[in-house]
CSV table of C-alpha atoms in Angstrom, one decimal:
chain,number,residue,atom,x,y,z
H,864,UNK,CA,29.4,23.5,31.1
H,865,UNK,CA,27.5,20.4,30.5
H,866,UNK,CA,24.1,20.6,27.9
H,867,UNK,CA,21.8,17.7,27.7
H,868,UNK,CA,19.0,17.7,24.4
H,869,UNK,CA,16.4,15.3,25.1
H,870,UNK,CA,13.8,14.1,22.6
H,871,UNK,CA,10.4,12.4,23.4
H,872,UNK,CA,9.2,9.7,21.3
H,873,UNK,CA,6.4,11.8,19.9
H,874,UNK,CA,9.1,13.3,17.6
H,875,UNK,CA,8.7,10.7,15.1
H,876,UNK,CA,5.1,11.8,14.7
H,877,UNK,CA,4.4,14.0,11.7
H,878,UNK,CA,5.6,17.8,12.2
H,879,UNK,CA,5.7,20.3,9.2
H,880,UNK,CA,8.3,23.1,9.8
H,881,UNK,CA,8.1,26.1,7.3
H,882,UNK,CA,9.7,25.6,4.3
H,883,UNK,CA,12.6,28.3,5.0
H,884,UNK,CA,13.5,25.9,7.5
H,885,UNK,CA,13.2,22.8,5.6
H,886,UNK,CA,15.4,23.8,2.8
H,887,UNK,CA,17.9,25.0,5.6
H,888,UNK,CA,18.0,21.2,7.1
H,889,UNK,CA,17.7,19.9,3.1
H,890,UNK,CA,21.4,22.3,2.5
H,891,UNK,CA,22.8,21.0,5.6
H,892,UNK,CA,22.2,17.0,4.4
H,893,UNK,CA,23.0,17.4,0.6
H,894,UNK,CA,26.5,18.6,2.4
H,895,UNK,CA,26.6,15.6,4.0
H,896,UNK,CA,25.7,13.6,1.5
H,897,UNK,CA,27.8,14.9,-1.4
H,898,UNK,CA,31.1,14.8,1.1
H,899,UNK,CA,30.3,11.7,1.5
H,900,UNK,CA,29.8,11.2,-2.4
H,901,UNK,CA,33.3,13.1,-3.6
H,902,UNK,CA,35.0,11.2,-0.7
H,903,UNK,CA,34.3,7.7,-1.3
H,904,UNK,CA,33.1,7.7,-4.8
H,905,UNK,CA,30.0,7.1,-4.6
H,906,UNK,CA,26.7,8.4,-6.5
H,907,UNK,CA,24.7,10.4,-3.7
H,908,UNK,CA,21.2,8.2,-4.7
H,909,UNK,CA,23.3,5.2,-3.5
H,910,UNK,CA,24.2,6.5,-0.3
H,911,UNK,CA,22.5,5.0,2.9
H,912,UNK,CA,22.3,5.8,6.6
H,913,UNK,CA,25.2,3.4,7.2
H,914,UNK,CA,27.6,5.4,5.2
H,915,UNK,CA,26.3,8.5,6.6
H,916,UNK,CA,26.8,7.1,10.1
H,917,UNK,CA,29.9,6.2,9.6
H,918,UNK,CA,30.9,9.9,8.5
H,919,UNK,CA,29.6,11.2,11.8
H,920,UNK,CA,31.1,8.7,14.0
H,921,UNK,CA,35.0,9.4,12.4
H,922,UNK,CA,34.6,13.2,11.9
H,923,UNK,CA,32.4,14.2,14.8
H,924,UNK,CA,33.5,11.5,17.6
H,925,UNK,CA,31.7,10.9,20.7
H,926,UNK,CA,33.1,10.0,23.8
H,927,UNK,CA,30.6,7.6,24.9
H,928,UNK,CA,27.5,5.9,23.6
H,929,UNK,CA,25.4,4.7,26.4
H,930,UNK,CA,22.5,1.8,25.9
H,931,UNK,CA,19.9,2.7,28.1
H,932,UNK,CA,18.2,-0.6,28.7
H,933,UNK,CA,14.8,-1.7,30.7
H,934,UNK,CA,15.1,-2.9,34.3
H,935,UNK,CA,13.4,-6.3,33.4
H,936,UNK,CA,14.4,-6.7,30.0
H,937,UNK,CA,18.3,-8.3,31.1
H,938,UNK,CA,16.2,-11.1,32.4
H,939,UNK,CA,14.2,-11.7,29.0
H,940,UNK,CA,17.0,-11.3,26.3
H,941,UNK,CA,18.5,-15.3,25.6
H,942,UNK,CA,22.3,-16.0,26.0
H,943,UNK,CA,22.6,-12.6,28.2
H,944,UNK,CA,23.8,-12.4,31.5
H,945,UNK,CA,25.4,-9.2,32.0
H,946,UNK,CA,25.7,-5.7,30.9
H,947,UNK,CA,28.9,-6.5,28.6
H,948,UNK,CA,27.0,-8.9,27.0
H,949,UNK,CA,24.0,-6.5,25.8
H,950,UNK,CA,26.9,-4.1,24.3
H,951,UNK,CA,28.4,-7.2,22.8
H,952,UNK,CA,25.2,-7.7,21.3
H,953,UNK,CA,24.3,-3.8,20.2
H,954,UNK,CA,27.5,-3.7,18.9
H,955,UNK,CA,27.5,-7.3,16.7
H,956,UNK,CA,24.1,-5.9,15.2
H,957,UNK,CA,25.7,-2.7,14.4
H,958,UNK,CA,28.8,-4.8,12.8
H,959,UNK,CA,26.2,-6.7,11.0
H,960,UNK,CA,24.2,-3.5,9.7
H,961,UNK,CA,27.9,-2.1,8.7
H,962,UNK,CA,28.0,0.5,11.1
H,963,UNK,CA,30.9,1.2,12.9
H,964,UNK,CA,29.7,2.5,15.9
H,965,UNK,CA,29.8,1.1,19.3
H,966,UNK,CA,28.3,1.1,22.7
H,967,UNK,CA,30.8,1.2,25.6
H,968,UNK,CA,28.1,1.7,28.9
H,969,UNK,CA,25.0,0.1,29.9
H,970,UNK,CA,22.5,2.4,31.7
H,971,UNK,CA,19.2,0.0,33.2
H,972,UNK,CA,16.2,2.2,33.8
H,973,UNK,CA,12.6,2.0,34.4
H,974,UNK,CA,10.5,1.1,31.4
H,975,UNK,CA,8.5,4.7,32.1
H,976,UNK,CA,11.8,6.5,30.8
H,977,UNK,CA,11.9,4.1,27.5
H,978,UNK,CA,8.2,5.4,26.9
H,979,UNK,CA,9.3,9.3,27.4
H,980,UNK,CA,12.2,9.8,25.5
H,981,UNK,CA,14.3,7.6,22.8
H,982,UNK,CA,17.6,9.3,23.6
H,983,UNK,CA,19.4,12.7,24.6
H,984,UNK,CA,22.7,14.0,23.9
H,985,UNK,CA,25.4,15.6,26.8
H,986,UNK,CA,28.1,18.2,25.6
H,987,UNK,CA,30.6,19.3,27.1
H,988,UNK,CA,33.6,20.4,27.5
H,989,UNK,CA,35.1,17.2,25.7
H,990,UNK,CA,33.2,14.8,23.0
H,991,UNK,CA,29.2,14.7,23.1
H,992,UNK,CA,28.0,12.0,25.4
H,993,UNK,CA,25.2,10.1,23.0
H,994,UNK,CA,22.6,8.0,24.8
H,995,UNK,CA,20.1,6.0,23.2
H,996,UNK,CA,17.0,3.2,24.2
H,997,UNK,CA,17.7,-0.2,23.6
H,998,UNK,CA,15.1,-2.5,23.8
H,999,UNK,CA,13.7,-5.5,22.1
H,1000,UNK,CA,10.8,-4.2,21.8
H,1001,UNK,CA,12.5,-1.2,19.5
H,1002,UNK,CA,13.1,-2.0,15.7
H,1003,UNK,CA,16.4,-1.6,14.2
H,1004,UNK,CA,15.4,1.7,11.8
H,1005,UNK,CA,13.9,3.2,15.2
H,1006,UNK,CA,17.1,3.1,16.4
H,1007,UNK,CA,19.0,4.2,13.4
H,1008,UNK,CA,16.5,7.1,12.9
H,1009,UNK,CA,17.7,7.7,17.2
H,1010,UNK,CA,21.2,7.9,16.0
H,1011,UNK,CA,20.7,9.9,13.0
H,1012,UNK,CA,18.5,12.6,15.0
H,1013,UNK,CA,21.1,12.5,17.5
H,1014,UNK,CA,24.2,13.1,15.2
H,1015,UNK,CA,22.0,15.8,14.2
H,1016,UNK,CA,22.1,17.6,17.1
H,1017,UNK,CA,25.5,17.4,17.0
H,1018,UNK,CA,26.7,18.1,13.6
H,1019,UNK,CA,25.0,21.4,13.8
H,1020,UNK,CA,26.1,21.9,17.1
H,1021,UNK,CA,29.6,21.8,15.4
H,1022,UNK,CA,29.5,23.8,12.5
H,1023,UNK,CA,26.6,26.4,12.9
H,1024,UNK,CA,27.8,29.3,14.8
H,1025,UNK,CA,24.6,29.8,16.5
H,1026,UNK,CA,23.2,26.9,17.4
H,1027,UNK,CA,24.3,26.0,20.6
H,1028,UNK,CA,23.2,29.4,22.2
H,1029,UNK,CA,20.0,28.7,20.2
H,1030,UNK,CA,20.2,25.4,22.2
H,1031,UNK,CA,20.7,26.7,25.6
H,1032,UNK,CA,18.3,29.3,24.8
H,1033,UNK,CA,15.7,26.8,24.1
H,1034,UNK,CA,16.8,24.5,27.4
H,1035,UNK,CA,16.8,26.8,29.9
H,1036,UNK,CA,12.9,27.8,29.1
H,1037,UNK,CA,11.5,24.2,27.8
H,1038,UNK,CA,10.0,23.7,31.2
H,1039,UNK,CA,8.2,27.6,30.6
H,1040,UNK,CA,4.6,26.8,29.2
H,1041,UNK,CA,5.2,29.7,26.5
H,1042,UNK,CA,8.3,28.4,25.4
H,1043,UNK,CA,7.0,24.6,24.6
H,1044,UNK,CA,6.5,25.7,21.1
H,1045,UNK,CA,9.8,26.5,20.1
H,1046,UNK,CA,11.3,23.7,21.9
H,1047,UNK,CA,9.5,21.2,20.2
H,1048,UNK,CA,10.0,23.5,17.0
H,1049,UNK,CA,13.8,22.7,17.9
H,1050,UNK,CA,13.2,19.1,18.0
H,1051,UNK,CA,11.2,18.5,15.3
H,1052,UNK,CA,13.9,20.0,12.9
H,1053,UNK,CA,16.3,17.1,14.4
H,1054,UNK,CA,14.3,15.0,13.3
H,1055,UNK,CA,13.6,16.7,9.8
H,1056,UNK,CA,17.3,16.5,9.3
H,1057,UNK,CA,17.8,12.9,10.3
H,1058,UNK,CA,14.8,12.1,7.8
H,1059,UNK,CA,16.5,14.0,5.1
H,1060,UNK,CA,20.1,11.8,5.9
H,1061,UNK,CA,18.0,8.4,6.5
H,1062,UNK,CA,16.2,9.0,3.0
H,1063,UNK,CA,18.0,11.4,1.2
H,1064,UNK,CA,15.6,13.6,-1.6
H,1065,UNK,CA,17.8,12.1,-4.6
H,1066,UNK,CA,17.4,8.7,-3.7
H,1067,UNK,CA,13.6,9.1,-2.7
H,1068,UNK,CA,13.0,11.1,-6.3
H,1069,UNK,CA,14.6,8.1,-8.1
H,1070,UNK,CA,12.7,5.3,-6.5
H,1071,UNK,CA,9.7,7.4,-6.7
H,1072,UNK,CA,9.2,7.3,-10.4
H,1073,UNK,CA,9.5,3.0,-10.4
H,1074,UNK,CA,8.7,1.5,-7.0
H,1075,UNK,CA,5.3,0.9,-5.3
H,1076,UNK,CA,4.9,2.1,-1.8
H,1077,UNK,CA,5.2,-1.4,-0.3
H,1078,UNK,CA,8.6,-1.4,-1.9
H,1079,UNK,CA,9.6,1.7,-1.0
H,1080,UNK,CA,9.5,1.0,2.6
H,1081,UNK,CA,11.3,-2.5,2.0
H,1082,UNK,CA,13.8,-0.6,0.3
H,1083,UNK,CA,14.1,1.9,3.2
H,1084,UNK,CA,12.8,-0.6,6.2
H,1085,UNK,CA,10.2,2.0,6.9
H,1086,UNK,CA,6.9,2.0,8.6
H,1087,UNK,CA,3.6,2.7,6.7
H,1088,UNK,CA,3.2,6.0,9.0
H,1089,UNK,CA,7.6,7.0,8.6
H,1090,UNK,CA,7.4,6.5,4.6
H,1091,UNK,CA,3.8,8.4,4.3
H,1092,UNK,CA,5.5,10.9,6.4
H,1093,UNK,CA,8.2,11.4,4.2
H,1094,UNK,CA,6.1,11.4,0.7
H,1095,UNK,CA,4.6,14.4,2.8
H,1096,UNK,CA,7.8,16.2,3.0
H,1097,UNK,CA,9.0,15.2,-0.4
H,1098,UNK,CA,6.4,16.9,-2.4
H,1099,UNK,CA,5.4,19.5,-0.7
H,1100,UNK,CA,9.6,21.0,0.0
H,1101,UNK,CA,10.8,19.1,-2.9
H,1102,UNK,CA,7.9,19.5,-5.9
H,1103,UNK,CA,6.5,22.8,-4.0
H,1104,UNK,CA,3.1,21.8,-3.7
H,1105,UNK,CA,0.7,22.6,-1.3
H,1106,UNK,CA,0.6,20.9,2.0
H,1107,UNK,CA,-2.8,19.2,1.0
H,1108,UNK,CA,-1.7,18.6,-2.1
H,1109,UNK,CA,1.5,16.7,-0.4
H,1110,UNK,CA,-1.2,14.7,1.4
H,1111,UNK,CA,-3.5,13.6,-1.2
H,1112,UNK,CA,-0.3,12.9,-3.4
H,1113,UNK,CA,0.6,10.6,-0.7
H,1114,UNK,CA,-2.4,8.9,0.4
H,1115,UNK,CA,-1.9,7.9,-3.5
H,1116,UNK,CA,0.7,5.9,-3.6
H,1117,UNK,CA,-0.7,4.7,0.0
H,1118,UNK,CA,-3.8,2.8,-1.5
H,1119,UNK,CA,-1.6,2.1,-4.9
H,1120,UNK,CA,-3.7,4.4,-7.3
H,1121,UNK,CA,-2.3,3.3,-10.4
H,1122,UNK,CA,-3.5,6.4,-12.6
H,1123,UNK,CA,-3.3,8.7,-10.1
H,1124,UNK,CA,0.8,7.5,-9.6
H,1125,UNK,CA,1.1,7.8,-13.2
H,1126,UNK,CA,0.1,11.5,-13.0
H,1127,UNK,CA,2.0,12.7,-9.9
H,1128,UNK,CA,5.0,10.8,-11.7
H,1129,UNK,CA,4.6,12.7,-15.2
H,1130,UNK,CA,3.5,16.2,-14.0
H,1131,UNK,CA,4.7,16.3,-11.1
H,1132,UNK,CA,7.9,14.1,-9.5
H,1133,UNK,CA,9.6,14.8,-13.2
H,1134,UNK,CA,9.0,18.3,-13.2
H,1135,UNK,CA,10.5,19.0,-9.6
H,1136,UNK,CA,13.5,21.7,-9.4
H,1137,UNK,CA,16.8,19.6,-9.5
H,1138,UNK,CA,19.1,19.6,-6.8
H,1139,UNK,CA,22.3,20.1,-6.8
H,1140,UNK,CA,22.8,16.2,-6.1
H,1141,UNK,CA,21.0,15.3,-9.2
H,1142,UNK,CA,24.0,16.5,-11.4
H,1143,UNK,CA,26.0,14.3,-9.7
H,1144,UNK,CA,27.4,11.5,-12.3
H,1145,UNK,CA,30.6,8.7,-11.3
């Protein structure tokens, strides 16, 4: 039997999930991330999306990863002439990025399709089947956060019992008006989990209490809307306050509110419930 997530572009707006459900997704990434830590030796707040990518690509293997590609964009890209040469180029700026992963097919569609959806995942009876946009006009971290959302999908398709019948559950009724909600319920905790692996909570708490927000989203190659985003998340799941709250907090360090930032960081970033992460000392 062959299943096929897809995952529109809208994803990477802003979507609360409950909290039950966040903390389920935060479990499921301080996992990751501390296999990753005890493995290679290295403290969790150091530990980036390249390392976590990496993981997923040797214990959870694919069997392809296809580059879905706009008609009319071969024509525009210099030095290219063929479809070997875009994944000679995808994979050189993964090389470069120090990811090991690597496209190995070339799909060319209509730019409509790049608009709809960012990429899908097909399992099967053998390896998931990853396929992801690739387009100039797409920024590096839009693709990573692609990747990440899509390993996702997979590493819980691996190792939670009930998520693929959750899965096809959810697929065979997206196209059902009633069911809309808890299809994009579905999707938006993807993407919750690939925000928790692209900026993991102990790394986040860390920088929180020294950087601005301009440097926070150099340090993270994030957008103004992706890092606001994920102040959201962090103090609402991780220093339980009130969604509002988690908003205002934000807009803070937004605008660069000097006292205010002083505040949040006193009463509120220092007096957050540790992790189990945070105890983590090499």
């Amino acid at each position: 039997m062959t299943e096929i997530i897809t995952k529109t572009k809208s994803e990477f707006e802003y979507k609360p999930i409950p909290h039950n459900l966040y903390h389920q997704y935060q479990c499921l990434a301080i996992r990751v991330i501390t296999r990753i830590a005890h493995k290679y030796h290295i403290a969790p707040n150091k530990i980036n999306y390249n390392h976590i990518l990496n993981y997923f690509k040797y214990n959870f293997p694919y069997s392809h990863l296809r580059l879905l590609v706009p008609n009319d964009e071969i024509l525009d890209l210099p030095n290219i002439s063929d479809n070997e040469s875009i994944i000679k180029r995808f994979n050189h700026k993964a090389y470069q990025h120090g990811l090991n992963i690597k496209a190995d097919i070339v799909e060319n569609v209509d730019e409509s399709v790049l608009e709809a959806i960012s990429g899908f995942t097909i399992f099967s009876e053998s390896d998931p089947f990853i396929n992801i946009c690739y387009s100039q006009q797409l920024v590096w971290p839009r693709i990573v956060f692609t990747l990440l959302h899509e390993y996702g999908h997979i590493y819980c398709y691996k190792i939670i019992p009930t998520y693929a019948d959750r899965y096809i559950y959810v697929q065979r009724n997206k196209d059902n008006e009633d069911f809309k909600r808890e299809y994009d319920q579905f999707e938006a905790e993807a993407s919750t989990f690939a925000s928790l692996l692209y900026v993991s909570d102990c790394s986040l708490g860390d920088n929180l209490l020294k950087k601005s927000f301009k440097q926070l989203q150099a340090i993270y190659s994030m957008s103004t809307p992706a890092m606001f985003n994920r102040l959201r998340n962090y103090f609402e799941h991780n220093c339980k306050t009130t969604r509002a709250e988690a908003s205002i907090f934000s807009t803070y360090f937004k605008n660069n509110y000097i006292d205010e930032i002083k505040m949040i960081r006193k009463e509120i970033i220092c007096k957050r419930p540790k992790l189990i992460q945070d105890y983590f000392t090499f």
